[in-house]
Short mmCIF file of C-alpha atoms in Angstrom, two decimals:
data_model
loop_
_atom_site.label_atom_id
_atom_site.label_comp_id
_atom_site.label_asym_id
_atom_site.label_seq_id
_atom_site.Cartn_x
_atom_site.Cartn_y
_atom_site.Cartn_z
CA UNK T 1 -46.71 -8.35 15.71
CA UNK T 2 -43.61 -5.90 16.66
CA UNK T 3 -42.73 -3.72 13.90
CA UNK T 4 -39.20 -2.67 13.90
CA UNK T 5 -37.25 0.49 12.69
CA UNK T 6 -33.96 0.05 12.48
CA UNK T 7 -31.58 2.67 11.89
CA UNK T 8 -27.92 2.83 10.93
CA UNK T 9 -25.39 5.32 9.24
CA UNK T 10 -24.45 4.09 5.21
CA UNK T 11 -21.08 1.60 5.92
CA UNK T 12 -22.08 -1.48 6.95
CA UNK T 13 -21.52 -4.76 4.72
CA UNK T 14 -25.39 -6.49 3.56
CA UNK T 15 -24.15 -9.22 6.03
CA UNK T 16 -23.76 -6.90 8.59
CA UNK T 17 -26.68 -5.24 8.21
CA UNK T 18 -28.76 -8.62 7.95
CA UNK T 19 -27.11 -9.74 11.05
CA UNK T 20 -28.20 -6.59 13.18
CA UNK T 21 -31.70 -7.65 11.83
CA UNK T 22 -31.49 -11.07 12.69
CA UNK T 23 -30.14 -10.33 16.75
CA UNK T 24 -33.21 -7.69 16.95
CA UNK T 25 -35.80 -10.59 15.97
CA UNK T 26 -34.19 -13.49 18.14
CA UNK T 27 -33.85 -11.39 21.26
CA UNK T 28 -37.47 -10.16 20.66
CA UNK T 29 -38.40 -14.19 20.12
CA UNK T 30 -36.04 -15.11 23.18
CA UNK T 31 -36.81 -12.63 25.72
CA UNK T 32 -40.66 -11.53 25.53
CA UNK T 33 -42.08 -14.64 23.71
CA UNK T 34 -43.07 -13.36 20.11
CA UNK T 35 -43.40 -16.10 17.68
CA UNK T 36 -40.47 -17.18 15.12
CA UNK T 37 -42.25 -15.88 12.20
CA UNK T 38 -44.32 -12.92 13.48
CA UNK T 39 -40.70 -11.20 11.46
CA UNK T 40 -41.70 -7.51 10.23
CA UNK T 41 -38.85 -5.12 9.86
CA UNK T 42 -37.31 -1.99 7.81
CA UNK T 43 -33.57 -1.14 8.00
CA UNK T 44 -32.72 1.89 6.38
CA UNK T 45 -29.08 3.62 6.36
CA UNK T 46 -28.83 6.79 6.30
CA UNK T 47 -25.46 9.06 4.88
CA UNK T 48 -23.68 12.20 7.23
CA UNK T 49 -26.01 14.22 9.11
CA UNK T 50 -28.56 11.92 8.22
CA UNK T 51 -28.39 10.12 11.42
CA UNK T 52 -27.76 12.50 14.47
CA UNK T 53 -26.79 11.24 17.79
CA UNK T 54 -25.44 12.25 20.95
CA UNK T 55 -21.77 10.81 21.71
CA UNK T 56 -21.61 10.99 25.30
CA UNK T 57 -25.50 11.18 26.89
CA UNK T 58 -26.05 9.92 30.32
CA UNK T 59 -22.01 8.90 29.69
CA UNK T 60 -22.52 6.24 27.64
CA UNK T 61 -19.86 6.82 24.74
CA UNK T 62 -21.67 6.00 21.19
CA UNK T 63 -19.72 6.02 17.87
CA UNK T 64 -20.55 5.96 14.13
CA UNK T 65 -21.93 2.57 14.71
CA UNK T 66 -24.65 3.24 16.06
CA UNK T 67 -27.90 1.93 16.18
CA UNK T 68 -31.52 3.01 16.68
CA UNK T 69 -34.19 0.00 17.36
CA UNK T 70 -37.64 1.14 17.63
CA UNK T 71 -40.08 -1.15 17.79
CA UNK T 72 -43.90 -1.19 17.96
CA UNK T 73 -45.53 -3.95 19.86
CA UNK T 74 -48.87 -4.73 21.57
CA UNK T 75 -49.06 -3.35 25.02
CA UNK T 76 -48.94 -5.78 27.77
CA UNK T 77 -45.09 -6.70 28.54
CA UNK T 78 -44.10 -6.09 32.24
CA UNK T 79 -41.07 -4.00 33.07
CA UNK T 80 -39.22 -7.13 33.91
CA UNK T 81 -39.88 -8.36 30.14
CA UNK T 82 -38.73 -4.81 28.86
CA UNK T 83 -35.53 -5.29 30.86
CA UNK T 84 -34.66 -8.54 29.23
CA UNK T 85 -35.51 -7.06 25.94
CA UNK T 86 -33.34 -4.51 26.26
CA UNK T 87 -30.70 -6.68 27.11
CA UNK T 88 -30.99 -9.38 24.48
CA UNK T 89 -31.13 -7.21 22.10
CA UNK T 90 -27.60 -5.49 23.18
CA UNK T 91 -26.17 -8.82 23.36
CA UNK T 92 -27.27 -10.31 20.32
CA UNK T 93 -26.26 -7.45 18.33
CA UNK T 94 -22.46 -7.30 20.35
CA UNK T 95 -21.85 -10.87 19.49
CA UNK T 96 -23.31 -11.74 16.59
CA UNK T 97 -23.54 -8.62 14.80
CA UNK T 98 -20.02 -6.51 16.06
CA UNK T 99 -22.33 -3.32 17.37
CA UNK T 100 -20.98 -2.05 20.49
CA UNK T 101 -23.50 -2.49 23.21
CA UNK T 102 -23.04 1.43 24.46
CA UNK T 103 -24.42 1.42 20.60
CA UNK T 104 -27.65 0.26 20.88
CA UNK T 105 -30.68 2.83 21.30
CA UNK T 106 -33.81 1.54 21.71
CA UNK T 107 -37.73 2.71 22.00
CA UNK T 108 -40.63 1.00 22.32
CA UNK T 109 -43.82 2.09 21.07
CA UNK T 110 -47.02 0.36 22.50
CA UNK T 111 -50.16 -0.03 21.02
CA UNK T 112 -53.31 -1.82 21.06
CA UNK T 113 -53.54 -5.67 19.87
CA UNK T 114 -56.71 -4.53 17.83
CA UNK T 115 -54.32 -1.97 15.55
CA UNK T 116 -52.85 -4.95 13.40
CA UNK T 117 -54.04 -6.17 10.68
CA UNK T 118 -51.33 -8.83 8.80
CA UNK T 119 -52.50 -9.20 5.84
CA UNK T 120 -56.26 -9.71 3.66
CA UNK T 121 -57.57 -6.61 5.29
CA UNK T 122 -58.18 -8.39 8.70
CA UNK T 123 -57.47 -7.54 12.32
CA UNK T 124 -56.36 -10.89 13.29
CA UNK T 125 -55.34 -9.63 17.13
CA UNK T 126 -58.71 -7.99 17.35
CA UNK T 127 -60.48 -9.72 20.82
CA UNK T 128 -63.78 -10.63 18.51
CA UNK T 129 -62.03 -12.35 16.45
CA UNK T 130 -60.75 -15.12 18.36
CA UNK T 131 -64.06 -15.23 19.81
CA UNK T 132 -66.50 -14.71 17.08
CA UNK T 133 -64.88 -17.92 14.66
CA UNK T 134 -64.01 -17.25 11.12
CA UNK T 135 -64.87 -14.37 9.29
CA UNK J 5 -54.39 14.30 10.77
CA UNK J 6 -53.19 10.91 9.95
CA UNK J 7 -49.59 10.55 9.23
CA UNK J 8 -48.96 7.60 7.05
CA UNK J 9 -45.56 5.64 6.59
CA UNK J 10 -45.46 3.04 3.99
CA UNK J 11 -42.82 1.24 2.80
CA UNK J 12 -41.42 -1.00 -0.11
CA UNK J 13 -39.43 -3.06 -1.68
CA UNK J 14 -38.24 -1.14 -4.59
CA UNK J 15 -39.36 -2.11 -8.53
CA UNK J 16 -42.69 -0.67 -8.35
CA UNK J 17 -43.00 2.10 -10.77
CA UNK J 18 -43.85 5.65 -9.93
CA UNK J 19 -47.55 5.10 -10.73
CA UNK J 20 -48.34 1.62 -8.73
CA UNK J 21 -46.02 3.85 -5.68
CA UNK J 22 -48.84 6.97 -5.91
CA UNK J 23 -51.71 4.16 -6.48
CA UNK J 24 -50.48 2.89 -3.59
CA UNK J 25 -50.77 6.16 -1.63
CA UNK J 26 -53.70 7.26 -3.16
CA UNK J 27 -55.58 3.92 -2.04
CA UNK J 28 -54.56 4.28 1.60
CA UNK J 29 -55.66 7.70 2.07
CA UNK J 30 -59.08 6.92 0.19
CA UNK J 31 -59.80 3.80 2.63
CA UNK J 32 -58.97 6.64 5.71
CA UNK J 33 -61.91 8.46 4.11
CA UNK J 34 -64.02 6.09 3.10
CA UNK J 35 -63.64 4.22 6.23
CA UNK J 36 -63.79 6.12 9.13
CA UNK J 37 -64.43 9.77 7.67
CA UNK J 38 -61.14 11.23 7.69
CA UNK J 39 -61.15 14.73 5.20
CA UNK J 40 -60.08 14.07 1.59
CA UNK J 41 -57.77 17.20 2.49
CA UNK J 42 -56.08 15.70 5.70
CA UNK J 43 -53.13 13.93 3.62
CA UNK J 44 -49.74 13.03 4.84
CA UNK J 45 -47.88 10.35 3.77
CA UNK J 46 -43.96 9.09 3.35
CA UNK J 47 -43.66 6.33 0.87
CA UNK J 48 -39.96 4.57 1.07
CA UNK J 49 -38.51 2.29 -1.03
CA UNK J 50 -35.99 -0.01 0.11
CA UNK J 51 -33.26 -2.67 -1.99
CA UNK J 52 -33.04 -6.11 -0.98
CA UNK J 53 -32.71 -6.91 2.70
CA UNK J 54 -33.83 -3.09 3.66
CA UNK J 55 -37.35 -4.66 3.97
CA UNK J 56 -37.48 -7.92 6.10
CA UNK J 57 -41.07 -10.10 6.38
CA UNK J 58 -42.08 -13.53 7.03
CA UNK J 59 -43.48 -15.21 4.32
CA UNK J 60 -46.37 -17.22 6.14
CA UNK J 61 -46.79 -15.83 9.44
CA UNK J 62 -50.19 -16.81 10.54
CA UNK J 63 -50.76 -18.87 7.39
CA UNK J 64 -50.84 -15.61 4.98
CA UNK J 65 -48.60 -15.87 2.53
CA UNK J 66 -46.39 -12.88 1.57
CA UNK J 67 -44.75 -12.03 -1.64
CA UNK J 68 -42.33 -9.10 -2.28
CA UNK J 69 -44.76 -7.18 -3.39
CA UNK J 70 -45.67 -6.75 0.53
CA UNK J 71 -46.50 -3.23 1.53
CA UNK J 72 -46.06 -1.94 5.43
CA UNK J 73 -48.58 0.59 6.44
CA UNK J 74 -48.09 2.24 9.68
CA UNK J 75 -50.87 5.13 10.31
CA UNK J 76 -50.12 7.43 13.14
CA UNK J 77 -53.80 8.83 14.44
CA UNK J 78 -56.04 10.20 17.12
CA UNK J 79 -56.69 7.68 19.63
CA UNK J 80 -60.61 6.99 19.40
CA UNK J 81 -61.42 5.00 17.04
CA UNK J 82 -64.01 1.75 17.81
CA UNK J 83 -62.92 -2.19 16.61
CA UNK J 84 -65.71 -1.51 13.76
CA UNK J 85 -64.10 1.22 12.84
CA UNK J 86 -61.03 -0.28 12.90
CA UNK J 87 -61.34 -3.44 10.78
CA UNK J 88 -63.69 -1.46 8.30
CA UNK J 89 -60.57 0.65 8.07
CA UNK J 90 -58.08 -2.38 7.00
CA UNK J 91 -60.74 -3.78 4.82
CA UNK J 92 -61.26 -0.88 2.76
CA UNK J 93 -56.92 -0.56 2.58
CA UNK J 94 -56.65 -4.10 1.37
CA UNK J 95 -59.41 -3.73 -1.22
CA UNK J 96 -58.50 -0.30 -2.53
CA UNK J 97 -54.14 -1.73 -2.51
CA UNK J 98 -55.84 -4.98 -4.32
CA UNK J 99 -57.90 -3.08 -6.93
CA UNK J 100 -56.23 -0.08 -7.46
CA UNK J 101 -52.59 -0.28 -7.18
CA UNK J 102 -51.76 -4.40 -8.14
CA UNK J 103 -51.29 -5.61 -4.37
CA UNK J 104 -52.18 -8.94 -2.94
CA UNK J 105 -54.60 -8.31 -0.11
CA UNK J 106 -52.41 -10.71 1.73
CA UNK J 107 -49.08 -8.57 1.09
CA UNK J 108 -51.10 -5.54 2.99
CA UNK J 109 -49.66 -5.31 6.59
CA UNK J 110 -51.14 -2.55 8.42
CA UNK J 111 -50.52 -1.01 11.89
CA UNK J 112 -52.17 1.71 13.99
CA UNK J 113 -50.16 4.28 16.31
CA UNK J 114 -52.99 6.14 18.26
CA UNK J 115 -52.27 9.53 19.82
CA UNK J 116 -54.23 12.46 21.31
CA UNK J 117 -55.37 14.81 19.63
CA UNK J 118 -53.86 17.42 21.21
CA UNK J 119 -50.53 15.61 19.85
CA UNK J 120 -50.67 17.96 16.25
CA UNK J 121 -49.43 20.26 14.95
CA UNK J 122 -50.30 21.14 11.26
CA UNK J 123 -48.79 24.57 11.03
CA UNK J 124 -47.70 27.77 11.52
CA UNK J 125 -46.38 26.44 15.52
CA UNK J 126 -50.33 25.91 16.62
CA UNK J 127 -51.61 22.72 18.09
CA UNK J 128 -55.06 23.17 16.02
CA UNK J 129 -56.24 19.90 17.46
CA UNK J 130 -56.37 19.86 20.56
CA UNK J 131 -59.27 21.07 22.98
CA UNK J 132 -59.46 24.37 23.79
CA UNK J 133 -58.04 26.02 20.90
CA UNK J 134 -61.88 24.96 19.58
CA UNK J 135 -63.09 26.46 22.83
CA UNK J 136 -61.45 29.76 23.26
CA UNK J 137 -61.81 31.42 19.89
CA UNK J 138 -58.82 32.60 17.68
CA UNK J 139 -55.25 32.95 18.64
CA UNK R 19 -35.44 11.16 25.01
CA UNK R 20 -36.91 12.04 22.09
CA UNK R 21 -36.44 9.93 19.29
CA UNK R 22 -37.04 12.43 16.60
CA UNK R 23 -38.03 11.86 12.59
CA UNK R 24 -37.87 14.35 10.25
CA UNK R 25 -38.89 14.00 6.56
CA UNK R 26 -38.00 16.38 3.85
CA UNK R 27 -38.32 16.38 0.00
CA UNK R 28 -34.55 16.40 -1.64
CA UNK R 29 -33.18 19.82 -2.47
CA UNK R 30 -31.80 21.00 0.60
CA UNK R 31 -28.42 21.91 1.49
CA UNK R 32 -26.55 19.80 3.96
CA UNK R 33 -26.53 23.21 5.70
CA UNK R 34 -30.00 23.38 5.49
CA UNK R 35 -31.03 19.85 6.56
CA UNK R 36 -28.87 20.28 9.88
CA UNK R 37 -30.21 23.76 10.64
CA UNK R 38 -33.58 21.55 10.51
CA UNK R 39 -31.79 18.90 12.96
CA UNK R 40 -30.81 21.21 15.18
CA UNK R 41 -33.95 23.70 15.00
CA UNK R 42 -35.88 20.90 16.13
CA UNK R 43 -33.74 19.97 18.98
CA UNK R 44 -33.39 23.56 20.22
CA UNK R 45 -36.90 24.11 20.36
CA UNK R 46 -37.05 20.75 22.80
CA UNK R 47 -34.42 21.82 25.28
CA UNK R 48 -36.27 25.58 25.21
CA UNK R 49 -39.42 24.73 25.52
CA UNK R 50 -39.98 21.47 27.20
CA UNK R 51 -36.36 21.01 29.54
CA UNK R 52 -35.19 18.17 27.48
CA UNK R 53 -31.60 17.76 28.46
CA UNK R 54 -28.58 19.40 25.45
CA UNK R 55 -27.25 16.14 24.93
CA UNK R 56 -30.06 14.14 24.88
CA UNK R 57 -30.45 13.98 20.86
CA UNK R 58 -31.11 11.69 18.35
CA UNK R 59 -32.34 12.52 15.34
CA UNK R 60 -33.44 10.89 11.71
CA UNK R 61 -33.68 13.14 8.63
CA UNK R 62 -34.66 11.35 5.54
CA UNK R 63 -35.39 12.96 1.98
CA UNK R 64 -37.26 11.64 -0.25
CA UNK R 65 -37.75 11.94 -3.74
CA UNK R 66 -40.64 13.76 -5.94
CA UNK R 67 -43.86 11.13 -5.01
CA UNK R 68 -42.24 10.21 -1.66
CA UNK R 69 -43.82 12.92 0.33
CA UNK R 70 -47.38 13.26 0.30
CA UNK R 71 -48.70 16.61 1.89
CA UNK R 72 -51.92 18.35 1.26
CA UNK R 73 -51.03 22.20 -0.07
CA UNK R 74 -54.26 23.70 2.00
CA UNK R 75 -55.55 21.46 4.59
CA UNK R 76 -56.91 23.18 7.18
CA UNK R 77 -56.45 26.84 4.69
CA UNK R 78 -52.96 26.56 5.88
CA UNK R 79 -51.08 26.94 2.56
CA UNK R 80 -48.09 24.35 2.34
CA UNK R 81 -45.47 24.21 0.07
CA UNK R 82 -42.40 21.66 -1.63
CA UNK R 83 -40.40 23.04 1.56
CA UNK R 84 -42.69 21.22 3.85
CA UNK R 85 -41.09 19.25 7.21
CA UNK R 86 -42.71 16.58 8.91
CA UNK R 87 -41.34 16.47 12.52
CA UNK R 88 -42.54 13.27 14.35
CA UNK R 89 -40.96 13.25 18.05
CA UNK R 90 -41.44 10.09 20.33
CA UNK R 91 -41.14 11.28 23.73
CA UNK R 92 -41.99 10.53 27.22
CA UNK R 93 -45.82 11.21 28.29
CA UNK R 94 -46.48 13.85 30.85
CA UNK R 95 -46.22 16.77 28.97
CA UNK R 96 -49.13 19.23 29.45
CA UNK R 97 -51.02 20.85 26.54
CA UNK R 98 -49.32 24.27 27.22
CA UNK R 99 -45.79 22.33 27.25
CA UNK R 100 -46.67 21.01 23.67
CA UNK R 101 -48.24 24.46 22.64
CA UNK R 102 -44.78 25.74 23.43
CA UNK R 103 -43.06 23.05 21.64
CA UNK R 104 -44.72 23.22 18.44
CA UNK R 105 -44.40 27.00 18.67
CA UNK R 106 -40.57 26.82 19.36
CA UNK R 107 -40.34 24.23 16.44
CA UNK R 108 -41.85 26.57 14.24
CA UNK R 109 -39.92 29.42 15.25
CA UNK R 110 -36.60 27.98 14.81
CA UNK R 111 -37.15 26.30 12.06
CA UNK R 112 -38.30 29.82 10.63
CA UNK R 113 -35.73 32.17 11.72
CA UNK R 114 -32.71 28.99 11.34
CA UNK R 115 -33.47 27.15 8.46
CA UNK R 116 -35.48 29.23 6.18
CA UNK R 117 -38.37 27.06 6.42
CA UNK R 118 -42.09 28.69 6.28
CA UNK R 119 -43.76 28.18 9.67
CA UNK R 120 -46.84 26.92 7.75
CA UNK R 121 -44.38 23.98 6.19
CA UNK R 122 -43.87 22.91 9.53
CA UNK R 123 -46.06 19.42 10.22
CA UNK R 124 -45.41 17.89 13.92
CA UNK R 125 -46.56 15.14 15.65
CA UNK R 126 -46.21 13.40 18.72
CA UNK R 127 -45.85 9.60 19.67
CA UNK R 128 -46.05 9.42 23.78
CA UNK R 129 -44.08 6.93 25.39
CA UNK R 130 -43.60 5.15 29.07
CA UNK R 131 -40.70 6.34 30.37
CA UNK R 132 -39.49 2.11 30.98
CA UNK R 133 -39.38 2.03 27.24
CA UNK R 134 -36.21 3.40 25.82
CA UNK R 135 -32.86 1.67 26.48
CA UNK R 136 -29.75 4.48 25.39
CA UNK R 137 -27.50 1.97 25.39
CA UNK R 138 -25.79 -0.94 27.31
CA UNK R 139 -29.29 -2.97 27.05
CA UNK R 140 -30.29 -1.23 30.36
CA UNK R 141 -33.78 0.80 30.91
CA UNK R 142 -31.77 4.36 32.26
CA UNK R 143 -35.36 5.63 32.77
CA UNK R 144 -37.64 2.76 34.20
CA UNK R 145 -39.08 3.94 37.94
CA UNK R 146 -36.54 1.26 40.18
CA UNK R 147 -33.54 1.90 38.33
CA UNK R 148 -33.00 4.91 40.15
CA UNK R 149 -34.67 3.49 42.87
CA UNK R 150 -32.71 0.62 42.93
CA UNK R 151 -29.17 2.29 42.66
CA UNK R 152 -26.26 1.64 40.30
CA UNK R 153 -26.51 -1.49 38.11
#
């Protein structure tokens, strides 16, 4: 169900770009549970002044690479879970995807399990409809 | 007061992209009485790898002519509401602008009211500018 | 802590689209205490089609120059904290970046303060962590 934003500045290879994607989706799949395939994400890259960051807030020193992660998810995970997101995520991307940790900025957006629908027009996290059979 | 973000793999021509606009913003009317006027949408388009979905997730299966749909709103909607909502998307995508009901991924953001602005620096939403007259 | 997204129609100046940037942040630190260096920003343009915006909704007359500003932020704002905002946005945006203040669309996304990560994979503003001490 998460559906991620991912934002970069323009100068990153396709490979590199695939690989930031692919450490986002494992450490969402590794740290708070979400299925293999439940994969939904948009990178876009973005030329000068396009992307606008802070170098130095709370004195963590960021550079041109990097990266915003914002991801919408159903509500529910515990602070703990958070925590290990946060964390997977930062490691995944500083060893598989050569993005400084200090790099990574991430939000999480929370929202209802009844505000997805994945396809044929159906809310398929909706409460009823695990309890109501097929529709 | 919707915002709507879609997004794209890009090939579509410039008539199935506004088709594709025009059919979300007619199932926020149709569905759950939203004002044909209240319309505000960003439609991207992105190259190969820019969009990332499973192709069977929950036994649906995708193509790449998958469209995301992420609706920012005021929070208050009902589960009816809802899922009359991504029916009438999927059915206006499907016979109005060439989609697969199954490529139609939709997600809900849900905000208060008092969380818009539409212009001119006033929050014309929220509850007491409906209370205490002109300002 | 805002994560801030700003959408424009191509046509601007780079001059212009940072006076936008940094009209937006101003009017954050002003009127709501968020701290100088805590900015990040996304500014996308988008081609003729890509921007969908109603030219009268609500008889406020809009025009190509139109700015969507959607800010995810911390809750706990109060209403007269976001009056203020949207009227700083507007007002900056006016006299910096020679945008009408009826072209000015904003909307807020509110956010637990546990769910941003700036960096590092750790949760700077979840409740223990400065509780807890250094970690």
């Amino acid at each position: 169900m998460p559906l991620v934003r991912i934002d970069v500045l323009e100068g990153r290879s396709r490979g590199e770009l695939d690989a930031i994607c692919e450490g986002v989706h494992q450490a969402l799949v590794e740290s708070i549970g979400i299925p293999v395939l439940d994969r939904f994400q948009v990178i876009a890259e973005h030329g000068p002044g396009g992307l606008v960051f802070d170098p130095d807030y709370l004195s963590i020193p960021r550079t041109r690479g990097v990266v915003f992660v914002q991801v919408t998810i159903s509500a529910g995970r515990t602070l703990e879970q958070k925590r290990a997101l946060y964390a997977a995520i930062a490691r995944n991307l500083s060893s598989g995807a050569a993005v400084l940790p200090e790099d990574v900025l991430i939000n999480l957006i929370e929202v209802s399990r009844e505000n997805w629908s994945f396809g044929n027009g159906l809310a398929q996290y909706a409460p009823s409809e695990s309890q109501g059979g097929p529709r």
